Amino acid sequence: MKPGRLMRLHTYRLAILLLVLFLAAPLCRAEVRLPKIFGSNMVLQRDLPLHFWGWASPGEEVKVVMGVRTVSVKSNAQGKWSCVLPALQAGGPYEVVVSGTNRIELKNILIGDVWVCGGQSNMQWRLDQTPYEEMDSVLLKHANIRLFTVPFDMDYQPREDVKGNGWQTLSLQTIHEFSAVGYHFGKYLYEHLDIPIGLVSDNLGATAAEAWMSNEALLQFPEFASLIQPVVKHGKSFDALTADFEKNKAAWFKKYYFKSVGVKEAWLKPETDVADWKLINASGNTWENEPDLKDHDGEVWFRTTFDLPENYHDENFNIALSQIDDYDMAWVNGVKIGETYGKHNHRNYSVPTRSLKPEGNVLVVRVFDVGGIGGFTTSPFWGSKILLGSWLYKKGEAIDPAKFPKVEMPNATPFSSPGVLYNGSIAPLTSFPIKGVIWYQGESNVDRAYEYRELFPALIRDWRKHWNQGDFPFLFVQLANYMDESKEPGESHWAELREAQTLTLSLPNTGMASAIDIGEAQDIHPLNKLEVGKRLGLVAMKVAYGKNVVASGPSFKSMRVDGVRLIISYDNVGGGLVSKDKYGYLRGFQVAGADKKFYWAQARMVDGKVEVVCDKVKQPIAVRYAWDNNPGPLDLYNAEGLPAVPFRTDTFKGSTEGQVFVEGPRF
């Protein structure tokens, strides 16, 4: 081929290549994305700058248009962008268009007040789990209340986005699936303020406060430092740790982990001879309770059988094994169904139903302990029924924990691992302006109630710091009465937790709704969420909106000793003290002298105060009110119908003083 022709051919090919690359370039660019909290039907916080952010290709120009307001911004080298539009008063609806490589249209957007509904199960409890039925069809059709539910997520480092299925308008279905307390609170606000209300349900049952705090906040507490310092030092997320492990897994797996007589003889097979296997109640029973496993580290094989439930038609059969210390692999009928590394992680495996037999399916679990306790550490109450009853086990290969190379992987339970819920479910929202927070939590911290005195205020300060909106309103529910009444006065973890909550009112812009009279002795989830929501609404009227309302029941002000009598004065009496007892008696009071022993006392209202006496205490020095897990029926209210707040005048050492967080297995 002649040189000129060859040159023209190369030029032609180069032009074609450049054309292809030019046409393909838009396909390689990342689309503009918004966080999940942004979407049609959302509520944006009124009277604050409207903050929008998201992701795009590095250097891409992103335009945000809301009505006549327009702002353009370029994404940074990491592909992140952020912009602010001027604040708006309550109103709407508006449309927002976000455009770059692609175009996102958000419709039916309102400007109003956004409240985060946080805590554990009593906040998570759905409306359809209560007896309440919404009969106001006009409200459901026309009320400007919008709902967003955050499915819980965990991480060691703050995530950039939450999960979620978008903002919902009101309907019977959407309110049934939403937080009951949150819904009643939002409805109360809407009916009294007539502005759009956005509710973000971000909570999880059985969770301790420390799970909802940031890493830096937890470092202030010595009991959390040993867990949080390594997390801060390595700076890796769940995904990064998992990716690192996967790079080196094959060699470690073959050389150290999956090698033993049990592996060679395939004890995982259903036909394995189990004549020499022993019986054990596997779940909730660490194997140190078995004489031949007491000092064993390494592998133990467990085995049981199960039947399919009658008329079972689901596509998959779930096997929840809860927490196992430390690693496990599981097989059903000889087929592997999963493996997990880390004693805090929850084992939730699934088997295609079509692969199971109606009866006699064999489940084998190889548990591998790398030091300390070993085995199925969680009560079977929290897992599948398959965990109940006796299993078979056989001891396998032993290891030296000091020499065995341990796996560094995500190892956390959402219920008590410090920081993980904040990082996964709260941190991604802290750039989204809000009006405030309502909070119903504490049940999971009652055994460490004294610690909660510092922990709970630290959580509030932590959230306020990261939202960077100053001391926004933070309103909370004081725990309801629960369990059987005590026959005699005594110590109470629940009373101490309530006291810790009351002490938290020393923080600015906080408010508390007491539920001491609407609990249920045998149910930790009292069903009267309507009253809880209304009481939180009242507190919001006073704290968040500056209304001149009585938002609390009578609260202790002072005590005066008058011989054998104690005279109690109250704040928040509103229209006056009221006794619900027809004879005017007031139950729930107990008195102690210098010996610090408390006795039930008689109490009655006298001239706007409460007079307390006890025949067994001639020189009283202290009084307690409603100081019990469940103080039973109470009589003392204000005229507005709000119950008197539990209190004590003494500072005697409590039953939880000195009890702090200790790492361990927990559902």
XYZ file of C-alpha atoms in Angstrom:
667
model
C 0.000 0.000 0.000
C 1.300 3.427 -0.948
C 2.370 5.688 1.954
C -0.196 8.387 1.115
C -3.027 5.916 0.966
C -1.888 4.330 4.233
C -1.823 7.739 5.879
C -5.357 8.520 4.669
C -6.554 5.139 6.007
C -5.082 5.826 9.475
C -6.626 9.301 9.458
C -10.015 7.845 8.535
C -9.816 5.225 11.299
C -8.781 7.864 13.833
C -11.735 10.049 12.842
C -14.129 7.119 13.239
C -12.651 6.329 16.665
C -12.984 9.938 17.823
C -16.576 10.042 16.572
C -17.415 6.878 18.499
C -15.790 8.231 21.646
C -17.641 11.542 21.236
C -20.987 9.818 20.826
C -20.299 7.458 23.724
C -19.114 10.191 26.102
C -22.593 11.037 27.445
C -23.131 7.367 28.177
C -20.020 7.346 30.374
C -21.072 10.389 32.358
C -22.832 9.824 35.652
C -26.405 10.960 35.817
C -27.346 13.702 38.222
C -28.727 12.069 41.366
C -30.515 13.292 44.468
C -30.595 11.709 47.931
C -33.602 9.521 48.685
C -35.023 12.153 51.055
C -35.723 14.349 48.019
C -38.750 13.432 45.941
C -42.165 14.403 44.768
C -44.668 15.069 47.581
C -41.933 16.067 50.016
C -42.080 18.839 52.598
C -39.184 21.299 52.833
C -38.548 23.273 55.988
C -40.049 26.762 55.948
C -38.156 29.914 56.966
C -34.748 28.270 56.421
C -32.546 28.287 53.311
C -33.571 25.434 51.002
C -30.585 23.128 50.727
C -30.269 20.809 47.730
C -27.391 18.421 47.127
C -26.498 15.273 45.262
C -24.079 13.658 42.836
C -23.060 14.039 39.197
C -19.991 13.627 37.027
C -16.972 15.575 38.334
C -17.105 19.119 37.027
C -20.637 18.781 35.673
C -22.870 21.841 35.831
C -26.096 21.190 37.729
C -29.046 23.570 37.653
C -31.800 23.667 40.282
C -34.991 25.546 39.416
C -37.848 26.148 41.868
C -40.456 28.542 40.512
C -38.661 31.757 39.587
C -35.612 30.800 41.652
C -32.656 29.304 39.808
C -29.176 28.363 40.927
C -26.364 26.641 39.034
C -23.390 24.867 40.543
C -20.603 22.576 39.378
C -19.903 19.247 41.059
C -16.514 18.858 42.688
C -13.756 16.374 41.898
C -15.596 13.672 43.846
C -18.788 14.248 41.872
C -20.662 15.961 44.722
C -22.628 19.165 44.407
C -24.575 21.376 46.781
C -26.575 24.579 46.482
C -28.971 26.754 48.460
C -32.131 28.589 47.457
C -33.689 31.381 49.549
C -36.042 30.456 52.378
C -39.793 30.381 51.796
C -42.796 30.735 54.048
C -45.247 27.874 54.486
C -47.187 27.080 51.338
C -47.117 25.320 48.004
C -47.371 23.211 46.018
C -44.168 23.841 44.064
C -42.226 22.020 41.403
C -38.451 21.587 41.390
C -36.380 20.715 38.323
C -32.810 19.478 38.743
C -30.925 19.125 35.487
C -27.502 18.265 34.172
C -26.810 15.316 31.906
C -30.338 14.284 32.761
C -33.433 15.996 34.120
C -35.235 15.272 37.411
C -38.690 16.699 38.042
C -40.067 16.838 41.583
C -43.745 17.699 41.872
C -46.303 18.561 44.541
C -43.733 19.928 46.990
C -44.860 21.790 50.111
C -43.084 24.231 52.396
C -43.851 23.649 56.072
C -42.388 22.048 59.191
C -40.401 18.807 59.083
C -40.167 16.627 62.196
C -37.976 13.552 62.662
C -39.684 10.767 64.652
C -36.862 8.837 66.360
C -36.389 6.151 68.975
C -37.207 2.486 69.419
C -40.280 0.282 69.113
C -42.819 2.553 70.793
C -42.049 5.153 68.143
C -41.787 2.546 65.376
C -45.142 0.955 66.343
C -47.409 1.288 63.341
C -50.887 2.746 63.377
C -52.386 -0.564 62.242
C -50.905 -2.185 65.373
C -53.194 -0.041 67.525
C -57.005 0.011 67.870
C -57.225 3.477 66.321
C -59.100 3.911 63.043
C -58.979 7.233 61.210
C -62.571 8.184 60.428
C -61.888 11.671 59.051
C -61.993 11.058 55.311
C -61.756 14.801 54.605
C -58.472 14.985 56.484
C -57.095 11.966 54.611
C -58.019 13.518 51.290
C -57.011 17.130 51.851
C -54.578 17.443 54.786
C -51.089 18.607 53.829
C -49.301 15.981 55.904
C -46.586 13.982 54.177
C -44.845 10.819 55.398
C -41.363 9.410 54.822
C -40.155 6.166 56.429
C -36.420 5.431 56.672
C -35.676 1.683 56.637
C -32.862 1.163 59.132
C -29.315 0.869 57.880
C -25.957 0.523 59.618
C -22.346 1.482 59.045
C -19.122 2.311 60.849
C -18.768 5.594 58.953
C -21.419 8.211 58.122
C -23.244 7.214 54.951
C -24.256 9.683 52.274
C -27.784 8.431 51.706
C -30.618 6.567 53.384
C -32.906 3.926 52.013
C -36.550 4.749 51.413
C -39.488 4.557 49.049
C -40.221 8.260 48.810
C -42.644 10.675 50.400
C -46.248 9.539 50.786
C -49.451 11.524 50.837
C -52.143 10.493 53.315
C -54.338 7.466 52.732
C -55.599 4.678 54.952
C -52.789 2.466 53.704
C -49.954 4.964 54.160
C -50.987 5.985 57.684
C -51.504 2.344 58.700
C -47.887 1.632 57.763
C -46.511 4.695 59.552
C -45.457 5.403 63.132
C -48.631 5.739 65.217
C -47.094 8.290 67.597
C -45.674 10.188 64.633
C -49.007 10.263 62.819
C -51.003 11.457 65.843
C -48.362 14.101 66.570
C -48.361 15.351 62.984
C -52.151 15.422 62.844
C -52.273 17.449 66.069
C -49.818 19.990 64.681
C -51.659 20.277 61.380
C -55.012 20.822 63.050
C -53.614 23.514 65.355
C -51.204 25.281 62.985
C -52.755 24.780 59.543
C -49.386 24.513 57.814
C -47.874 21.589 55.877
C -46.273 18.988 58.121
C -43.581 16.538 57.018
C -42.900 13.500 59.203
C -39.729 11.422 58.841
C -40.023 8.109 60.722
C -36.452 7.048 61.518
C -36.419 4.493 64.335
C -36.003 0.814 65.196
C -37.381 -1.360 67.972
C -35.198 -2.633 70.829
C -32.408 -0.146 70.122
C -30.215 1.493 72.740
C -29.429 5.203 72.657
C -25.751 4.681 71.865
C -26.619 3.080 68.521
C -28.086 6.458 67.487
C -25.019 8.562 68.399
C -22.108 9.593 66.203
C -18.609 8.189 66.590
C -17.219 11.498 67.868
C -19.957 11.830 70.489
C -19.333 8.295 71.727
C -15.598 8.924 72.121
C -16.481 11.160 75.076
C -17.509 8.052 77.022
C -14.771 5.665 78.227
C -17.116 2.677 78.000
C -17.459 3.142 74.223
C -13.932 4.280 73.384
C -12.415 0.793 72.957
C -14.998 0.021 70.268
C -15.077 3.387 68.531
C -11.355 4.243 68.423
C -10.488 1.398 65.988
C -13.456 2.382 63.805
C -12.248 5.981 63.648
C -8.650 4.898 63.102
C -9.248 2.576 60.142
C -11.908 4.917 58.750
C -13.489 2.160 56.675
C -17.147 1.627 55.911
C -18.925 -1.720 55.914
C -18.459 -1.940 52.145
C -14.749 -1.157 52.317
C -14.106 -3.762 55.017
C -16.046 -6.381 53.098
C -14.143 -5.605 49.901
C -10.803 -5.920 51.708
C -11.805 -9.283 53.125
C -12.964 -10.627 49.772
C -9.546 -9.856 48.256
C -7.794 -12.152 50.721
C -10.576 -14.554 51.596
C -9.681 -17.500 49.356
C -6.198 -18.068 50.774
C -7.280 -17.513 54.397
C -10.307 -19.739 53.946
C -8.276 -22.631 52.600
C -5.210 -22.319 54.823
C -6.774 -21.507 58.184
C -10.534 -21.674 58.309
C -12.212 -24.449 56.347
C -9.891 -27.333 57.172
C -10.632 -30.038 59.726
C -11.742 -33.633 60.113
C -15.348 -32.428 59.959
C -14.672 -30.773 56.624
C -12.848 -33.812 55.212
C -15.540 -36.215 56.381
C -18.294 -33.850 55.198
C -20.290 -33.655 58.429
C -22.493 -31.207 56.571
C -24.178 -34.077 54.690
C -27.609 -35.275 55.879
C -26.470 -38.916 55.788
C -23.633 -38.299 58.263
C -23.505 -40.880 61.055
C -24.478 -38.990 64.227
C -24.308 -41.889 66.685
C -21.559 -40.179 68.693
C -23.051 -36.658 68.525
C -24.369 -35.222 71.806
C -27.550 -33.350 72.735
C -27.512 -29.628 73.502
C -29.979 -26.758 73.839
C -28.122 -24.706 71.300
C -29.613 -21.217 71.336
C -28.978 -18.831 74.188
C -26.583 -21.350 75.696
C -22.917 -20.532 75.101
C -21.001 -23.759 74.791
C -18.873 -22.990 77.850
C -21.774 -24.506 79.794
C -20.948 -27.908 78.293
C -18.109 -29.719 80.139
C -16.322 -30.894 76.989
C -16.606 -27.458 75.331
C -15.755 -25.286 78.313
C -12.208 -24.503 77.203
C -12.709 -25.142 73.509
C -11.900 -22.605 70.805
C -12.359 -23.506 67.182
C -15.148 -25.384 65.452
C -18.247 -27.154 66.726
C -20.795 -28.700 64.372
C -24.482 -28.405 65.225
C -27.367 -30.275 63.637
C -31.168 -30.352 63.829
C -34.137 -31.248 61.658
C -37.253 -29.292 60.756
C -40.497 -29.694 58.844
C -42.213 -27.232 56.583
C -45.279 -25.649 58.210
C -48.601 -26.944 56.948
C -49.932 -25.188 53.855
C -46.694 -23.256 53.448
C -46.709 -21.567 50.043
C -44.091 -18.812 50.273
C -41.367 -18.875 47.662
C -38.630 -18.959 50.299
C -38.314 -20.410 53.785
C -36.455 -18.125 56.196
C -34.114 -19.425 58.859
C -33.162 -16.796 61.451
C -30.334 -18.013 63.666
C -29.769 -14.628 65.362
C -26.247 -14.091 66.699
C -23.485 -16.685 66.656
C -20.059 -16.295 68.241
C -17.941 -15.849 66.109
C -18.237 -17.302 62.551
C -20.630 -19.782 60.996
C -21.516 -21.679 57.854
C -24.914 -23.292 57.381
C -26.305 -26.037 55.125
C -29.791 -27.415 54.578
C -29.981 -30.928 53.181
C -26.317 -30.671 52.256
C -26.676 -27.396 50.321
C -24.959 -24.290 51.646
C -27.418 -21.507 52.553
C -25.035 -18.903 53.945
C -22.039 -17.880 56.009
C -21.398 -14.976 58.367
C -18.370 -13.567 60.171
C -18.740 -11.576 63.397
C -20.456 -12.333 66.694
C -22.795 -9.332 66.601
C -24.099 -9.874 63.087
C -27.522 -11.465 62.719
C -27.859 -14.650 60.697
C -30.888 -14.428 58.449
C -30.708 -17.153 55.842
C -33.225 -18.118 53.194
C -33.902 -21.405 51.402
C -36.010 -21.873 48.232
C -39.122 -23.705 49.385
C -39.050 -25.935 46.324
C -35.756 -27.436 47.554
C -37.245 -28.550 50.890
C -39.094 -31.677 51.911
C -42.375 -31.562 53.834
C -40.635 -33.305 56.751
C -37.176 -34.109 58.021
C -35.043 -31.351 56.501
C -31.549 -31.380 57.986
C -29.951 -28.122 59.087
C -26.221 -28.228 59.879
C -24.344 -25.222 61.271
C -20.577 -25.142 61.634
C -19.780 -22.636 64.385
C -16.228 -21.360 64.669
C -15.119 -19.539 67.820
C -11.934 -17.447 67.766
C -11.753 -16.772 71.512
C -13.975 -16.108 74.518
C -17.468 -17.544 74.591
C -18.782 -19.489 71.621
C -22.047 -20.761 70.204
C -25.577 -19.472 69.595
C -25.648 -16.531 71.976
C -29.138 -15.090 71.472
C -32.345 -16.309 73.065
C -34.419 -18.415 70.617
C -37.268 -16.009 71.285
C -35.680 -13.642 68.763
C -35.036 -16.196 66.026
C -36.813 -18.957 64.158
C -38.734 -21.681 65.969
C -36.106 -23.967 64.532
C -33.807 -22.752 67.331
C -36.043 -24.230 70.019
C -35.445 -27.594 71.616
C -32.472 -29.923 71.550
C -29.896 -30.061 68.801
C -27.026 -32.460 68.222
C -23.428 -31.297 68.340
C -19.938 -32.633 67.779
C -16.678 -30.958 68.720
C -14.344 -30.352 65.812
C -10.917 -28.828 65.249
C -9.416 -26.728 68.062
C -7.359 -23.583 67.531
C -5.076 -21.290 69.509
C -6.947 -17.961 69.522
C -3.708 -16.041 70.035
C -2.283 -17.371 66.765
C -5.373 -17.693 64.580
C -5.664 -14.853 62.002
C -9.017 -13.242 62.717
C -11.323 -11.740 60.128
C -11.832 -7.972 60.072
C -15.387 -7.542 58.809
C -18.484 -5.522 59.656
C -19.541 -6.904 63.028
C -22.535 -5.084 64.449
C -26.059 -5.424 65.711
C -28.427 -2.516 65.116
C -29.850 -2.941 68.592
C -26.821 -2.036 70.657
C -23.633 -1.593 68.610
C -22.572 1.997 69.272
C -22.832 4.463 66.427
C -23.993 2.195 63.642
C -27.583 3.425 63.331
C -26.534 7.054 63.493
C -24.058 6.483 60.672
C -26.468 4.516 58.512
C -29.812 6.160 59.195
C -29.330 9.635 60.703
C -26.083 11.094 59.324
C -27.371 11.130 55.709
C -30.276 13.378 56.799
C -28.324 16.019 58.711
C -28.059 18.292 55.662
C -31.858 18.248 55.312
C -33.267 21.167 57.368
C -35.878 20.237 59.976
C -38.087 21.905 62.567
C -37.287 19.430 65.316
C -37.292 15.889 66.682
C -39.746 13.802 68.681
C -38.142 10.880 70.496
C -39.552 7.795 72.256
C -36.756 5.588 73.561
C -35.128 4.438 76.770
C -36.549 0.977 77.399
C -33.317 -0.581 76.127
C -31.235 1.559 78.497
C -33.160 1.010 81.755
C -30.493 -1.283 83.207
C -28.023 1.600 82.763
C -30.379 4.393 83.727
C -27.764 6.395 85.614
C -25.527 6.316 82.540
C -28.500 7.675 80.556
C -28.234 10.905 82.552
C -25.173 11.725 80.454
C -25.910 9.626 77.395
C -29.260 11.117 76.428
C -28.233 14.787 76.691
C -25.103 13.901 74.708
C -27.290 12.419 71.972
C -29.357 15.600 71.768
C -26.275 17.827 71.633
C -24.790 15.486 69.031
C -27.765 15.696 66.677
C -27.967 19.461 67.082
C -24.277 19.809 66.281
C -24.509 17.777 63.081
C -27.711 19.404 61.854
C -26.029 22.766 62.484
C -29.353 24.522 63.124
C -28.721 25.593 66.690
C -30.844 24.248 69.549
C -33.795 23.013 67.511
C -36.732 21.588 69.523
C -36.093 18.096 70.844
C -39.195 16.596 72.466
C -39.362 13.200 74.110
C -41.708 10.772 75.845
C -41.079 9.809 79.447
C -41.402 6.037 79.713
C -44.824 4.591 80.441
C -45.678 2.446 83.445
C -44.780 -1.192 82.805
C -44.749 -4.569 84.607
C -46.552 -5.506 87.817
C -46.939 -3.052 90.666
C -44.562 -3.553 93.574
C -46.155 -4.593 96.842
C -43.612 -2.575 98.808
C -41.462 0.442 97.903
C -38.095 -0.478 96.457
C -35.546 0.272 93.799
C -36.649 0.675 90.199
C -34.573 0.806 87.023
C -37.509 2.267 85.134
C -38.023 5.038 87.687
C -34.340 5.917 87.456
C -34.553 6.080 83.672
C -37.562 8.401 83.927
C -35.552 10.564 86.311
C -32.712 10.719 83.781
C -35.228 11.870 81.185
C -36.572 14.580 83.497
C -33.043 15.822 84.195
C -32.502 16.190 80.443
C -35.014 19.059 80.491
C -32.119 21.208 81.696
C -31.043 21.402 78.042
C -32.533 24.372 76.186
C -35.515 23.909 73.891
C -36.399 20.443 75.167
C -39.784 19.170 76.288
C -41.166 15.991 77.813
C -44.533 14.262 77.532
C -45.158 11.877 80.409
C -46.837 8.539 79.713
C -46.769 7.327 83.323
C -50.539 6.767 83.369
C -51.168 5.187 79.955
C -48.914 2.138 80.008
C -49.923 -1.500 80.278
C -48.511 -3.799 82.932
C -48.049 -6.799 80.650
C -47.198 -5.029 77.408
C -44.113 -2.906 76.827
C -45.954 -1.452 73.833
C -49.016 0.332 75.249
C -51.640 0.783 72.549
C -52.808 4.296 73.417
C -50.496 6.034 70.993
C -53.164 8.669 70.323
C -52.687 10.229 73.759
C -48.891 10.074 73.437
C -49.039 11.910 70.112
C -51.408 14.545 71.514
C -49.219 15.142 74.568
C -46.166 15.555 72.349
C -48.218 17.954 70.258
C -49.012 20.012 73.351
C -45.322 20.132 74.257
C -44.523 21.253 70.711
C -47.070 24.076 70.969
C -45.199 25.424 73.971
C -41.550 24.634 73.189
C -41.425 24.850 69.397
C -44.182 27.347 68.662
C -44.228 29.552 71.747
C -47.918 29.091 72.518
C -49.176 29.922 75.998
C -50.443 26.435 76.850
C -50.113 24.050 79.760
C -47.991 21.314 78.216
C -47.007 19.259 81.263
C -48.627 17.725 84.281
C -47.743 18.983 87.774
C -43.975 18.765 88.293
C -42.092 18.894 91.582
C -41.058 22.383 92.712
C -40.105 22.139 96.388
C -40.575 20.228 99.633
C -41.041 21.587 103.155
C -40.821 19.464 106.302
C -43.477 20.294 108.907
C -43.041 17.825 111.776
C -44.323 14.486 110.547
C -45.704 16.060 107.397
C -44.064 16.790 104.077
C -45.587 19.651 102.083
C -45.014 19.413 98.329
C -45.338 22.398 95.995
C -45.741 21.992 92.241
C -45.096 23.823 89.004
C -47.263 23.347 85.902
C -50.469 23.175 87.904
C -52.403 24.952 85.163
C -55.982 25.342 86.308
C -55.116 23.691 89.615
C -54.326 20.315 91.133
C -56.986 17.645 90.687
C -57.473 14.230 92.272
C -59.179 11.580 90.196
C -60.019 9.678 93.370
C -63.562 10.510 94.470
C -62.409 10.820 98.079
C -59.465 13.036 97.179
C -56.764 10.539 98.115
C -53.509 10.521 96.165
C -51.762 7.211 95.548
C -48.127 6.642 94.626
C -46.327 8.504 97.427
C -43.640 6.915 99.628
C -41.625 8.421 102.477
C -38.292 7.667 104.164
C -36.436 8.827 107.234
C -32.718 8.910 107.991
C -32.484 5.108 107.583
C -33.349 5.548 103.863
C -36.075 2.893 104.064
C -39.219 3.885 102.202
C -42.801 3.158 103.225
C -46.090 3.842 101.508
C -47.583 7.141 102.624
C -50.933 8.869 102.714
C -51.318 12.020 100.641
C -54.010 14.602 100.002
C -54.359 18.068 98.499
C -54.350 21.012 100.920
C -54.514 24.622 99.730
C -53.063 23.920 96.313
C -50.256 21.750 97.647
C -49.870 18.065 98.496
C -49.500 16.981 102.106
C -47.784 13.623 102.685
C -47.631 11.677 105.971
C -46.594 8.179 106.957
C -47.339 6.543 110.301
C -44.116 4.499 110.104
C -41.829 7.511 109.589
C -41.890 10.032 112.437
C -39.038 12.183 111.109
C -39.376 12.139 107.314
C -36.561 13.508 105.174
C -37.443 12.289 101.665
C -40.456 11.604 99.501
C -40.856 9.775 96.195
C -43.802 9.787 93.823
C -44.634 7.145 91.195
C -41.207 5.665 91.884
C -41.710 2.179 90.495
C -41.555 0.291 87.219
C -45.331 0.510 87.320
C -46.736 2.697 90.104
C -50.263 1.515 89.293
C -53.337 3.763 89.095
C -52.461 7.386 89.818
C -54.751 10.186 90.898
C -52.785 13.437 90.765
C -53.358 15.576 87.658
C -53.786 19.208 86.765
C -57.105 20.593 85.582
C -55.917 20.186 81.989
C -55.877 16.409 82.457
C -52.105 15.854 82.433
C -50.583 13.485 85.030
C -48.156 14.577 87.719
C -44.557 13.817 86.756
C -42.716 11.154 88.814
C -39.999 12.513 91.109
C -37.902 11.945 94.190
C -36.415 14.476 96.596
C -33.521 12.286 97.785
C -30.164 11.676 96.162
C -29.631 8.209 97.613
C -27.531 5.911 95.458
C -29.698 4.261 92.825
C -29.746 0.661 91.732
C -28.201 1.447 88.323
C -25.487 3.808 89.495
C -22.158 2.497 88.224
C -23.748 0.318 85.540
C -22.353 1.239 82.123
C -22.238 -0.257 78.659
C -20.280 -3.487 78.343
C -19.840 -5.082 74.955
C -21.589 -8.419 74.665
C -24.080 -10.391 72.596
C -27.494 -8.815 72.447
C -30.440 -9.410 70.201
